[in-house]
mmCIF file of C-alpha atoms in Angstrom:
data_model
loop_
_atom_site.group_PDB
_atom_site.id
_atom_site.type_symbol
_atom_site.label_atom_id
_atom_site.label_comp_id
_atom_site.label_asym_id
_atom_site.label_seq_id
_atom_site.Cartn_x
_atom_site.Cartn_y
_atom_site.Cartn_z
ATOM 1 C CA MET A 1 -0.519 -3.700 3.057
ATOM 2 C CA GLU A 2 2.074 -2.770 2.037
ATOM 3 C CA SER A 3 3.639 0.261 0.296
ATOM 4 C CA PRO A 4 6.446 -1.341 -2.013
ATOM 5 C CA PRO A 5 9.825 0.262 -1.467
ATOM 6 C CA PRO A 6 10.191 2.914 -3.982
ATOM 7 C CA ALA A 7 10.991 2.359 -7.842
ATOM 8 C CA PRO A 8 14.816 2.685 -8.464
ATOM 9 C CA ALA A 9 16.022 6.210 -10.379
ATOM 10 C CA SER A 10 15.161 5.764 -14.038
ATOM 11 C CA PRO A 11 16.445 8.839 -17.000
ATOM 12 C CA ALA A 12 15.714 11.477 -17.181
ATOM 13 C CA PRO A 13 12.507 12.668 -19.101
ATOM 14 C CA PRO A 14 11.945 12.853 -22.704
ATOM 15 C CA PRO A 15 11.822 16.233 -23.822
ATOM 16 C CA SER A 16 7.604 15.884 -24.368
ATOM 17 C CA ALA A 17 7.624 14.955 -20.585
ATOM 18 C CA PRO A 18 6.348 18.180 -18.689
ATOM 19 C CA GLU A 19 9.296 19.003 -15.732
ATOM 20 C CA THR A 20 7.793 20.232 -12.704
ATOM 21 C CA THR A 21 10.301 19.670 -9.671
ATOM 22 C CA PRO A 22 13.432 21.734 -10.077
ATOM 23 C CA ARG A 23 16.720 19.999 -10.014
ATOM 24 C CA SER A 24 17.802 20.591 -6.947
ATOM 25 C CA ALA A 25 14.761 19.930 -5.314
ATOM 26 C CA VAL A 26 15.239 16.216 -7.003
ATOM 27 C CA ALA A 27 19.219 15.391 -5.942
ATOM 28 C CA SER A 28 17.949 16.891 -2.423
ATOM 29 C CA ALA A 29 14.797 14.536 -2.065
ATOM 30 C CA GLY A 30 16.646 11.196 -3.378
ATOM 31 C CA PRO A 31 13.727 9.251 -0.666
ATOM 32 C CA SER A 32 14.302 5.851 -2.185
ATOM 33 C CA ARG A 33 17.563 6.381 0.125
ATOM 34 C CA LEU A 34 16.218 8.456 2.837
ATOM 35 C CA GLY A 35 16.748 5.622 6.076
ATOM 36 C CA TRP A 36 14.245 6.784 8.282
ATOM 37 C CA LEU A 37 11.605 5.642 5.478
ATOM 38 C CA ASP A 38 12.997 2.253 5.297
ATOM 39 C CA ALA A 39 12.886 1.891 9.216
ATOM 40 C CA LEU A 40 9.501 3.081 9.754
ATOM 41 C CA ARG A 41 9.047 -0.075 6.397
ATOM 42 C CA GLY A 42 10.770 -2.206 8.807
ATOM 43 C CA LEU A 43 8.790 -1.673 11.852
ATOM 44 C CA ALA A 44 5.152 -1.687 9.527
ATOM 45 C CA ALA A 45 6.648 -5.031 7.671
ATOM 46 C CA LEU A 46 7.480 -6.143 11.247
ATOM 47 C CA VAL A 47 3.514 -5.665 12.888
ATOM 48 C CA VAL A 48 1.703 -7.048 10.089
ATOM 49 C CA VAL A 49 4.297 -10.357 9.950
ATOM 50 C CA PHE A 50 2.864 -10.693 13.932
ATOM 51 C CA ASP A 51 -0.760 -9.175 13.712
ATOM 52 C CA HIS A 52 -0.921 -12.427 10.998
ATOM 53 C CA ALA A 53 1.367 -14.654 12.506
ATOM 54 C CA SER A 54 -0.456 -14.379 16.138
ATOM 55 C CA TYR A 55 -3.940 -16.799 15.205
ATOM 56 C CA THR A 56 -1.076 -19.439 14.545
ATOM 57 C CA PHE A 57 0.839 -18.792 17.283
ATOM 58 C CA MET A 58 -0.140 -16.383 20.074
ATOM 59 C CA ALA A 59 -4.093 -16.410 18.885
ATOM 60 C CA ASP A 60 -4.814 -16.147 23.780
ATOM 61 C CA PHE A 61 -3.018 -13.657 23.420
ATOM 62 C CA ARG A 62 -4.530 -12.055 20.132
ATOM 63 C CA ARG A 63 -7.856 -12.226 21.876
ATOM 64 C CA GLU A 64 -6.425 -9.988 24.543
ATOM 65 C CA LEU A 65 -4.859 -7.090 22.521
ATOM 66 C CA MET A 66 -6.872 -6.650 19.555
ATOM 67 C CA PRO A 67 -9.738 -4.854 21.357
ATOM 68 C CA GLN A 68 -7.571 -2.601 22.714
ATOM 69 C CA PHE A 69 -5.195 -1.614 19.687
ATOM 70 C CA ASN A 70 -5.373 -3.143 16.255
ATOM 71 C CA THR A 71 -1.990 -4.340 15.103
ATOM 72 C CA SER A 72 -2.896 -4.942 11.142
ATOM 73 C CA ARG A 73 -4.170 -1.424 10.769
ATOM 74 C CA TYR A 74 -1.425 -0.057 12.412
ATOM 75 C CA GLY A 75 0.986 -1.218 10.130
ATOM 76 C CA ILE A 76 -0.387 0.027 7.338
ATOM 77 C CA MET A 77 -1.714 2.776 7.939
ATOM 78 C CA VAL A 78 2.552 3.357 9.128
ATOM 79 C CA PHE A 79 2.199 2.096 4.944
ATOM 80 C CA PHE A 80 0.210 4.065 3.642
ATOM 81 C CA LEU A 81 1.897 8.045 5.101
ATOM 82 C CA VAL A 82 5.116 6.271 3.818
ATOM 83 C CA SER A 83 3.573 5.676 0.170
ATOM 84 C CA GLY A 84 1.925 9.054 0.431
ATOM 85 C CA TYR A 85 5.161 10.730 0.923
ATOM 86 C CA ILE A 86 7.170 8.344 -1.378
ATOM 87 C CA ILE A 87 5.038 7.757 -4.472
ATOM 88 C CA PRO A 88 4.264 11.621 -5.218
ATOM 89 C CA ALA A 89 7.942 12.556 -5.320
ATOM 90 C CA SER A 90 8.829 9.566 -7.542
ATOM 91 C CA LEU A 91 6.526 10.326 -10.586
ATOM 92 C CA GLU A 92 6.980 13.970 -10.446
ATOM 93 C CA ARG A 93 11.675 13.891 -10.229
ATOM 94 C CA ARG A 94 10.858 11.649 -12.899
ATOM 95 C CA GLY A 95 8.437 13.924 -14.832
ATOM 96 C CA CYS A 96 7.463 10.844 -17.311
ATOM 97 C CA VAL A 97 4.707 8.997 -15.859
ATOM 98 C CA ARG A 98 5.942 5.917 -18.607
ATOM 99 C CA THR A 99 8.925 5.800 -16.802
ATOM 100 C CA PHE A 100 6.750 5.622 -14.118
ATOM 101 C CA TRP A 101 4.972 2.627 -14.226
ATOM 102 C CA THR A 102 7.862 1.253 -15.446
ATOM 103 C CA GLY A 103 8.819 0.944 -12.342
ATOM 104 C CA ARG A 104 6.494 0.718 -10.344
ATOM 105 C CA PHE A 105 5.742 -2.550 -12.633
ATOM 106 C CA PHE A 106 9.558 -3.866 -12.363
ATOM 107 C CA ARG A 107 8.611 -2.853 -8.614
ATOM 108 C CA MET A 108 5.803 -4.917 -8.267
ATOM 109 C CA TYR A 109 5.068 -7.876 -9.897
ATOM 110 C CA PRO A 110 7.914 -9.669 -9.985
ATOM 111 C CA MET A 111 8.442 -10.591 -6.798
ATOM 112 C CA TRP A 112 3.642 -10.324 -6.124
ATOM 113 C CA ALA A 113 3.813 -13.177 -9.318
ATOM 114 C CA ALA A 114 6.572 -15.019 -7.761
ATOM 115 C CA ALA A 115 4.998 -15.211 -4.175
ATOM 116 C CA VAL A 116 1.206 -16.528 -5.571
ATOM 117 C CA THR A 117 3.098 -18.803 -8.145
ATOM 118 C CA ALA A 118 4.425 -19.924 -4.819
ATOM 119 C CA LEU A 119 0.833 -20.552 -2.926
ATOM 120 C CA LEU A 120 -0.093 -21.810 -6.050
ATOM 121 C CA ALA A 121 2.376 -24.797 -6.118
ATOM 122 C CA VAL A 122 1.965 -25.578 -2.523
ATOM 123 C CA ASN A 123 -1.765 -26.330 -2.771
ATOM 124 C CA LEU A 124 -1.326 -28.568 -5.640
ATOM 125 C CA LEU A 125 2.020 -30.147 -3.551
ATOM 126 C CA GLY A 126 -1.133 -30.511 -0.615
ATOM 127 C CA LEU A 127 1.166 -28.538 1.989
ATOM 128 C CA ALA A 128 -1.485 -25.317 2.480
ATOM 129 C CA ARG A 129 -5.300 -24.970 0.707
ATOM 130 C CA LEU A 130 -6.294 -21.879 -0.972
ATOM 131 C CA PRO A 131 -9.107 -19.500 0.296
ATOM 132 C CA ASP A 132 -12.653 -19.917 -0.712
ATOM 133 C CA LEU A 133 -12.589 -18.424 -4.470
ATOM 134 C CA GLY A 134 -16.447 -17.495 -2.717
ATOM 135 C CA GLY A 135 -18.232 -18.902 -5.945
ATOM 136 C CA HIS A 136 -16.604 -16.716 -8.572
ATOM 137 C CA SER A 137 -14.240 -18.569 -11.763
ATOM 138 C CA ALA A 138 -11.017 -18.206 -11.523
ATOM 139 C CA ALA A 139 -10.417 -17.057 -14.432
ATOM 140 C CA THR A 140 -12.774 -13.624 -12.953
ATOM 141 C CA VAL A 141 -10.242 -14.201 -9.426
ATOM 142 C CA ALA A 142 -7.477 -14.267 -11.644
ATOM 143 C CA VAL A 143 -7.912 -11.018 -13.316
ATOM 144 C CA ALA A 144 -8.989 -9.294 -10.661
ATOM 145 C CA HIS A 145 -5.806 -10.172 -9.738
ATOM 146 C CA VAL A 146 -3.108 -9.407 -12.629
ATOM 147 C CA THR A 147 -4.999 -5.227 -11.822
ATOM 148 C CA MET A 148 -3.843 -5.613 -8.433
ATOM 149 C CA LEU A 149 -7.755 -4.280 -7.281
ATOM 150 C CA GLN A 150 -8.593 -7.300 -6.790
ATOM 151 C CA GLU A 151 -10.242 -6.755 -3.003
ATOM 152 C CA LEU A 152 -11.551 -3.187 -5.363
ATOM 153 C CA LEU A 153 -13.139 -5.631 -7.371
ATOM 154 C CA GLY A 154 -15.725 -8.068 -5.753
ATOM 155 C CA THR A 155 -13.013 -10.790 -5.377
ATOM 156 C CA PRO A 156 -10.901 -12.841 -2.466
ATOM 157 C CA SER A 157 -6.973 -12.031 -2.529
ATOM 158 C CA LEU A 158 -5.492 -14.935 -3.302
ATOM 159 C CA LEU A 159 -2.695 -14.155 -0.482
ATOM 160 C CA LEU A 160 -3.577 -12.220 2.687
ATOM 161 C CA THR A 161 -2.161 -8.267 2.546
ATOM 162 C CA LEU A 162 -3.509 -8.466 -1.516
ATOM 163 C CA TRP A 163 -6.061 -6.322 0.139
ATOM 164 C CA THR A 164 -3.944 -3.327 0.517
ATOM 165 C CA LEU A 165 -2.368 -3.687 -2.354
ATOM 166 C CA SER A 166 -5.142 -2.519 -3.986
ATOM 167 C CA TYR A 167 -5.765 0.897 -2.208
ATOM 168 C CA GLU A 168 -1.750 1.494 -2.999
ATOM 169 C CA MET A 169 -2.906 0.335 -6.927
ATOM 170 C CA ALA A 170 -5.681 3.517 -6.192
ATOM 171 C CA PHE A 171 -3.328 5.555 -5.266
ATOM 172 C CA TYR A 172 -1.139 5.461 -8.114
ATOM 173 C CA LEU A 173 -3.535 5.931 -10.531
ATOM 174 C CA LEU A 174 -5.275 8.528 -8.899
ATOM 175 C CA VAL A 175 -1.068 10.388 -8.539
ATOM 176 C CA VAL A 176 -0.585 9.615 -12.555
ATOM 177 C CA ALA A 177 -4.018 11.269 -13.070
ATOM 178 C CA LEU A 178 -3.255 15.038 -11.269
ATOM 179 C CA PHE A 179 0.133 15.116 -12.578
ATOM 180 C CA THR A 180 -1.424 14.306 -16.171
ATOM 181 C CA VAL A 181 -3.700 17.634 -15.181
ATOM 182 C CA ASN A 182 -1.047 20.192 -13.343
ATOM 183 C CA ARG A 183 -2.751 19.080 -9.783
ATOM 184 C CA HIS A 184 -0.182 17.313 -8.414
ATOM 185 C CA ARG A 185 0.946 20.344 -5.506
ATOM 186 C CA GLN A 186 -2.767 20.129 -4.034
ATOM 187 C CA SER A 187 -2.008 17.245 -1.848
ATOM 188 C CA ALA A 188 -3.142 19.103 1.502
ATOM 189 C CA ALA A 189 -6.957 20.077 -0.736
ATOM 190 C CA LEU A 190 -6.805 16.217 -1.251
ATOM 191 C CA ALA A 191 -5.551 14.701 2.187
ATOM 192 C CA VAL A 192 -9.328 17.395 3.993
ATOM 193 C CA THR A 193 -11.209 16.932 0.802
ATOM 194 C CA SER A 194 -11.162 12.793 1.419
ATOM 195 C CA ALA A 195 -11.189 13.172 5.453
ATOM 196 C CA VAL A 196 -14.374 15.468 5.109
ATOM 197 C CA LEU A 197 -16.120 13.493 2.422
ATOM 198 C CA ALA A 198 -15.862 10.323 5.322
ATOM 199 C CA ALA A 199 -17.079 11.472 7.883
ATOM 200 C CA VAL A 200 -19.626 12.637 5.987
ATOM 201 C CA SER A 201 -20.723 9.001 4.955
ATOM 202 C CA VAL A 202 -20.380 8.072 8.170
ATOM 203 C CA ALA A 203 -22.400 11.449 9.231
ATOM 204 C CA ALA A 204 -25.236 10.255 6.709
ATOM 205 C CA GLN A 205 -24.757 7.190 7.906
ATOM 206 C CA THR A 206 -23.769 6.330 4.253
ATOM 207 C CA VAL A 207 -24.143 2.716 4.422
ATOM 208 C CA LEU A 208 -23.039 0.330 0.769
ATOM 209 C CA ARG A 209 -22.894 -3.469 1.022
ATOM 210 C CA PRO A 210 -19.136 -4.908 0.186
ATOM 211 C CA SER A 211 -18.297 -5.067 -3.418
ATOM 212 C CA ALA A 212 -22.132 -2.956 -3.867
ATOM 213 C CA LEU A 213 -21.182 -2.394 -7.794
ATOM 214 C CA SER A 214 -19.886 -6.068 -7.925
ATOM 215 C CA GLY A 215 -23.200 -7.108 -7.051
ATOM 216 C CA THR A 216 -25.040 -5.345 -8.682
ATOM 217 C CA PHE A 217 -23.577 -5.447 -12.012
ATOM 218 C CA GLY A 218 -21.498 -9.011 -12.090
ATOM 219 C CA THR A 219 -18.003 -9.628 -10.651
ATOM 220 C CA GLY A 220 -16.907 -11.179 -13.556
ATOM 221 C CA PRO A 221 -18.290 -7.953 -16.524
ATOM 222 C CA SER A 222 -17.120 -5.457 -13.338
ATOM 223 C CA ALA A 223 -13.548 -7.072 -13.592
ATOM 224 C CA ALA A 224 -13.380 -7.581 -16.992
ATOM 225 C CA ALA A 225 -13.958 -3.352 -17.507
ATOM 226 C CA ALA A 226 -12.018 -2.351 -14.341
ATOM 227 C CA ALA A 227 -9.162 -4.323 -15.955
ATOM 228 C CA ILE A 228 -9.451 -3.274 -19.782
ATOM 229 C CA ALA A 229 -10.438 0.680 -18.558
ATOM 230 C CA MET A 230 -6.987 0.146 -16.194
ATOM 231 C CA THR A 231 -4.864 -1.134 -19.617
ATOM 232 C CA VAL A 232 -6.276 1.617 -21.315
ATOM 233 C CA ALA A 233 -5.576 4.549 -18.783
ATOM 234 C CA VAL A 234 -2.365 3.584 -17.838
ATOM 235 C CA CYS A 235 -1.495 3.259 -22.099
ATOM 236 C CA CYS A 236 -2.656 6.638 -22.450
ATOM 237 C CA ALA A 237 -0.927 8.668 -19.936
ATOM 238 C CA SER A 238 2.362 6.873 -20.429
ATOM 239 C CA ALA A 239 2.020 7.894 -24.245
ATOM 240 C CA GLY A 240 3.562 10.779 -26.104
ATOM 241 C CA SER A 241 0.077 13.200 -26.762
ATOM 242 C CA PRO A 242 -0.798 15.220 -24.227
ATOM 243 C CA VAL A 243 -4.266 15.108 -24.960
ATOM 244 C CA LEU A 244 -3.799 11.385 -24.424
ATOM 245 C CA ARG A 245 -1.845 12.241 -21.666
ATOM 246 C CA ARG A 246 -4.066 13.314 -19.982
ATOM 247 C CA PHE A 247 -6.653 11.586 -21.364
ATOM 248 C CA GLY A 248 -5.053 8.829 -19.415
ATOM 249 C CA GLY A 249 -4.373 10.103 -16.306
ATOM 250 C CA VAL A 250 -8.102 11.272 -15.961
ATOM 251 C CA LEU A 251 -9.899 7.406 -16.556
ATOM 252 C CA GLY A 252 -7.398 6.078 -14.600
ATOM 253 C CA GLY A 253 -7.899 8.434 -11.297
ATOM 254 C CA LEU A 254 -11.482 8.235 -11.910
ATOM 255 C CA LEU A 255 -11.169 4.675 -12.704
ATOM 256 C CA ALA A 256 -9.626 4.864 -8.617
ATOM 257 C CA LEU A 257 -12.017 7.099 -6.503
ATOM 258 C CA VAL A 258 -14.595 4.758 -8.347
ATOM 259 C CA LEU A 259 -14.034 1.927 -6.546
ATOM 260 C CA VAL A 260 -12.075 2.861 -3.509
ATOM 261 C CA VAL A 261 -15.775 4.515 -2.481
ATOM 262 C CA LEU A 262 -18.334 2.952 -4.654
ATOM 263 C CA ASN A 263 -16.930 -1.286 -4.340
ATOM 264 C CA GLY A 264 -14.656 -2.259 -1.186
ATOM 265 C CA THR A 265 -15.274 -4.688 1.049
ATOM 266 C CA VAL A 266 -13.996 -2.514 4.252
ATOM 267 C CA PRO A 267 -16.066 0.255 5.153
ATOM 268 C CA THR A 268 -16.574 4.022 2.258
ATOM 269 C CA TRP A 269 -15.145 6.326 5.350
ATOM 270 C CA GLU A 270 -12.770 4.270 5.637
ATOM 271 C CA GLY A 271 -11.455 3.626 2.349
ATOM 272 C CA LEU A 272 -12.230 7.551 2.100
ATOM 273 C CA VAL A 273 -9.792 7.650 4.943
ATOM 274 C CA ILE A 274 -6.828 5.447 3.816
ATOM 275 C CA LEU A 275 -6.880 7.764 0.471
ATOM 276 C CA ALA A 276 -6.603 11.382 3.002
ATOM 277 C CA VAL A 277 -4.073 9.095 5.267
ATOM 278 C CA MET A 278 -1.698 8.177 1.723
ATOM 279 C CA PHE A 279 -2.429 11.881 0.558
ATOM 280 C CA LEU A 280 -0.994 13.406 4.029
ATOM 281 C CA GLY A 281 1.794 11.564 3.755
ATOM 282 C CA THR A 282 2.219 13.840 0.099
ATOM 283 C CA VAL A 283 1.523 17.345 2.431
ATOM 284 C CA VAL A 284 4.481 16.676 4.676
ATOM 285 C CA TYR A 285 6.931 15.903 1.564
ATOM 286 C CA ARG A 286 5.560 19.160 0.047
ATOM 287 C CA ALA A 287 5.992 21.017 3.236
ATOM 288 C CA GLU A 288 9.398 19.527 4.055
ATOM 289 C CA ARG A 289 10.277 20.229 0.757
ATOM 290 C CA GLN A 290 9.167 23.723 1.020
ATOM 291 C CA GLN A 291 6.452 22.929 -1.764
ATOM 292 C CA ILE A 292 3.656 24.363 0.696
ATOM 293 C CA SER A 293 3.463 26.602 4.537
ATOM 294 C CA ARG A 294 4.516 24.369 7.630
ATOM 295 C CA ARG A 295 1.118 25.988 8.577
ATOM 296 C CA LEU A 296 -1.212 24.371 5.288
ATOM 297 C CA ALA A 297 0.445 20.706 6.459
ATOM 298 C CA ALA A 298 -0.625 20.738 9.832
ATOM 299 C CA GLY A 299 -3.579 22.041 8.948
ATOM 300 C CA ALA A 300 -4.675 19.020 7.236
ATOM 301 C CA ALA A 301 -2.424 16.513 9.526
ATOM 302 C CA VAL A 302 -5.378 17.943 12.060
ATOM 303 C CA VAL A 303 -8.401 17.833 9.865
ATOM 304 C CA VAL A 304 -7.579 14.362 8.127
ATOM 305 C CA ILE A 305 -6.541 12.771 12.413
ATOM 306 C CA ALA A 306 -10.111 14.667 13.191
ATOM 307 C CA CYS A 307 -12.563 13.373 11.169
ATOM 308 C CA ALA A 308 -10.087 10.093 11.071
ATOM 309 C CA VAL A 309 -11.166 9.432 14.930
ATOM 310 C CA GLY A 310 -14.610 10.079 14.307
ATOM 311 C CA CYS A 311 -15.506 8.431 12.058
ATOM 312 C CA ALA A 312 -14.415 4.958 13.563
ATOM 313 C CA TYR A 313 -16.460 6.578 16.859
ATOM 314 C CA ARG A 314 -19.547 6.899 15.150
ATOM 315 C CA PHE A 315 -18.898 3.714 13.712
ATOM 316 C CA GLY A 316 -18.635 2.068 17.230
ATOM 317 C CA ASP A 317 -18.147 -1.343 17.333
ATOM 318 C CA GLY A 318 -18.762 -4.818 16.074
ATOM 319 C CA ASP A 319 -17.428 -8.593 15.207
ATOM 320 C CA HIS A 320 -15.219 -7.804 13.331
ATOM 321 C CA PHE A 321 -13.831 -4.400 14.777
ATOM 322 C CA THR A 322 -13.909 -2.348 17.996
ATOM 323 C CA ARG A 323 -13.746 1.559 18.031
ATOM 324 C CA ARG A 324 -10.419 1.306 21.030
ATOM 325 C CA GLY A 325 -8.531 -0.822 18.745
ATOM 326 C CA TRP A 326 -9.007 1.179 15.595
ATOM 327 C CA ILE A 327 -8.298 4.595 16.532
ATOM 328 C CA ALA A 328 -5.481 3.698 19.745
ATOM 329 C CA ALA A 329 -4.123 2.004 16.905
ATOM 330 C CA PHE A 330 -4.961 5.034 14.336
ATOM 331 C CA VAL A 331 -3.302 7.760 16.563
ATOM 332 C CA LEU A 332 -0.333 5.288 17.466
ATOM 333 C CA ALA A 333 0.881 5.349 13.861
ATOM 334 C CA VAL A 334 0.313 8.633 12.944
ATOM 335 C CA LEU A 335 2.925 8.633 15.594
ATOM 336 C CA THR A 336 4.994 7.117 14.836
ATOM 337 C CA PHE A 337 5.531 8.441 11.499
ATOM 338 C CA GLY A 338 5.822 12.361 13.158
ATOM 339 C CA ALA A 339 8.093 10.658 15.218
ATOM 340 C CA ALA A 340 10.908 9.033 12.073
ATOM 341 C CA LEU A 341 10.508 12.243 10.433
ATOM 342 C CA ALA A 342 11.313 13.934 13.835
ATOM 343 C CA LEU A 343 14.872 12.399 13.578
ATOM 344 C CA ARG A 344 15.116 11.913 10.128
ATOM 345 C CA HIS A 345 18.141 13.601 10.127
ATOM 346 C CA ARG A 346 19.177 11.275 13.067
ATOM 347 C CA HIS A 347 21.984 7.618 12.592
ATOM 348 C CA ILE A 348 19.310 5.102 11.133
ATOM 349 C CA PRO A 349 20.766 1.922 13.059
ATOM 350 C CA ARG A 350 22.025 -0.442 10.409
ATOM 351 C CA PRO A 351 19.576 -3.411 10.422
ATOM 352 C CA LEU A 352 16.261 -1.117 10.700
ATOM 353 C CA THR A 353 17.035 0.256 7.786
ATOM 354 C CA ALA A 354 18.385 -3.496 5.819
ATOM 355 C CA LEU A 355 14.681 -4.675 7.017
ATOM 356 C CA GLY A 356 12.983 -1.672 5.328
ATOM 357 C CA THR A 357 14.506 -3.323 2.074
ATOM 358 C CA ILE A 358 13.423 -5.978 2.422
ATOM 359 C CA SER A 359 9.749 -5.581 3.695
ATOM 360 C CA TYR A 360 7.803 -5.751 0.132
ATOM 361 C CA SER A 361 9.738 -9.498 0.161
ATOM 362 C CA VAL A 362 8.889 -9.632 3.613
ATOM 363 C CA TYR A 363 5.104 -8.550 3.419
ATOM 364 C CA LEU A 364 4.803 -11.209 0.644
ATOM 365 C CA VAL A 365 6.281 -14.315 1.493
ATOM 366 C CA HIS A 366 4.863 -14.642 5.484
ATOM 367 C CA PRO A 367 1.346 -15.355 4.218
ATOM 368 C CA VAL A 368 2.816 -17.829 1.625
ATOM 369 C CA LEU A 369 4.852 -20.199 5.358
ATOM 370 C CA LEU A 370 1.900 -19.183 7.390
ATOM 371 C CA ALA A 371 -0.912 -21.312 5.065
ATOM 372 C CA VAL A 372 1.869 -23.888 5.197
ATOM 373 C CA ILE A 373 2.065 -24.415 8.226
ATOM 374 C CA ASP A 374 -1.883 -23.508 9.120
ATOM 375 C CA HIS A 375 -2.358 -26.308 6.821
ATOM 376 C CA THR A 376 0.577 -29.342 8.047
ATOM 377 C CA LEU A 377 1.527 -28.362 11.990
ATOM 378 C CA GLY A 378 -1.731 -26.227 12.402
ATOM 379 C CA ARG A 379 -2.740 -23.726 14.480
ATOM 380 C CA GLN A 380 -1.110 -23.752 18.136
ATOM 381 C CA HIS A 381 -4.048 -24.732 20.766
ATOM 382 C CA ARG A 382 -1.390 -22.048 23.825
ATOM 383 C CA ASP A 383 0.716 -19.097 23.418
ATOM 384 C CA SER A 384 3.953 -19.744 21.901
ATOM 385 C CA PRO A 385 6.460 -16.334 21.868
ATOM 386 C CA ALA A 386 9.296 -19.180 21.365
ATOM 387 C CA LEU A 387 7.487 -20.844 18.026
ATOM 388 C CA LEU A 388 7.165 -17.187 16.566
ATOM 389 C CA ALA A 389 10.144 -15.929 17.334
ATOM 390 C CA ALA A 390 11.436 -19.054 15.268
ATOM 391 C CA PHE A 391 9.137 -17.982 12.635
ATOM 392 C CA PHE A 392 10.818 -15.118 12.182
ATOM 393 C CA LEU A 393 14.718 -16.360 12.171
ATOM 394 C CA VAL A 394 13.160 -18.058 9.192
ATOM 395 C CA LEU A 395 11.342 -15.540 7.588
ATOM 396 C CA LEU A 396 14.019 -12.915 7.768
ATOM 397 C CA PRO A 397 16.722 -14.755 5.940
ATOM 398 C CA LEU A 398 14.130 -16.678 2.998
ATOM 399 C CA CYS A 399 13.549 -12.623 2.348
ATOM 400 C CA ALA A 400 16.412 -11.787 1.474
ATOM 401 C CA LEU A 401 17.282 -14.284 -0.351
ATOM 402 C CA THR A 402 13.589 -13.491 -2.200
ATOM 403 C CA HIS A 403 15.176 -9.729 -1.997
ATOM 404 C CA ARG A 404 17.666 -10.927 -3.898
ATOM 405 C CA CYS A 405 17.560 -13.052 -6.193
ATOM 406 C CA ILE A 406 14.094 -11.718 -7.623
ATOM 407 C CA GLU A 407 13.450 -7.666 -6.919
ATOM 408 C CA ALA A 408 17.188 -6.562 -6.964
ATOM 409 C CA PRO A 409 16.929 -7.790 -11.122
ATOM 410 C CA SER A 410 14.049 -7.164 -11.638
ATOM 411 C CA GLN A 411 14.490 -3.404 -10.581
ATOM 412 C CA ALA A 412 17.604 -3.588 -13.380
ATOM 413 C CA TRP A 413 15.533 -5.176 -15.623
ATOM 414 C CA GLY A 414 13.535 -2.340 -15.061
ATOM 415 C CA ARG A 415 16.119 0.561 -14.614
ATOM 416 C CA ARG A 416 17.824 -0.766 -18.035
ATOM 417 C CA TYR A 417 14.027 -1.436 -20.207
ATOM 418 C CA ALA A 418 13.300 2.635 -19.119
ATOM 419 C CA LEU A 419 17.409 3.421 -20.758
ATOM 420 C CA THR A 420 16.060 1.487 -23.910
ATOM 421 C CA ARG A 421 13.207 3.223 -24.122
ATOM 422 C CA ARG A 422 14.017 7.397 -23.794
#
């Protein structure tokens, strides 16, 4: 999951939109320009790429490392913390839900569509193989992917990184819901509540089968219902009427909560921990902007960390999960975010900020390249650090190109579109 870089700044909200952040705070926030966040995204992207590429180039090393340190969870938890810091600030400094969704659409979908199209193309050319659709129809999988909620709708992700974007989208829906009912400042309470509910679900040994709702009502109907509800929620929340805005926001928030709690493929406790982590990122933002006290923020962080670690420990070890690996990754992700926050006023090396700028491309392009390599050349029987390094040397320039040719133009289109909708 990558936490996609924030949408570009857009014009001031129309008079009907609520103004919730003082202009001085807005001017000082500027999260899209904060180098320490770019550096975190760059670091997290590299770790996630290593995690996935290790299957192909470093399988022996991976088998030794994963039980001790889950690199995938480390990368995505860093991304989720960054997303939690950025996304609410992005919405609040605009003060307009319609502008927020416009920015998100032009920021996320063009590169997402390009990566999925590239995967379909190499599959047609016989250079890669699509993942097993699990018996679902192509139409159902397509609808689920268009919502970006496929991980929460019981369908497989075409790209192995897309599952985290489902939680990103759920977070966006929740943030908009809170904004429309004027409860967006309650970040600490939301982080603590999500973490405590995760702990309760583990203590009560609440075990839902993966994609429980889709299994009960059918994946196709569930995906169709979710797509309709999401469309209605986004359109209504973006409307000029205060009543419609609240209705759309609440509908989207309820959809996100139901899917995360009842229809994810990860255990219920981990889905709730993911939400808690993202809201913890928001807590840090509010404490830094002096919207809440640092003592409250520290207390919320302690509760979230304690509940997350306790949940993983109580959950125990399994075939694809080791408590030690998960806990080590989670704690180090929090410490990494904290260290970057403490050093935020220091000079950040330009290569790190540049890597953060292209991190969304890195996140989406590398699975396509790995799919081609696995299908054509096969996975290495012995660890090959040299081939892994060569993979990075090919990947990063390619991602710089996709950012320049796809991401940057799409953001410019989004800015122009927002201007026409003022």
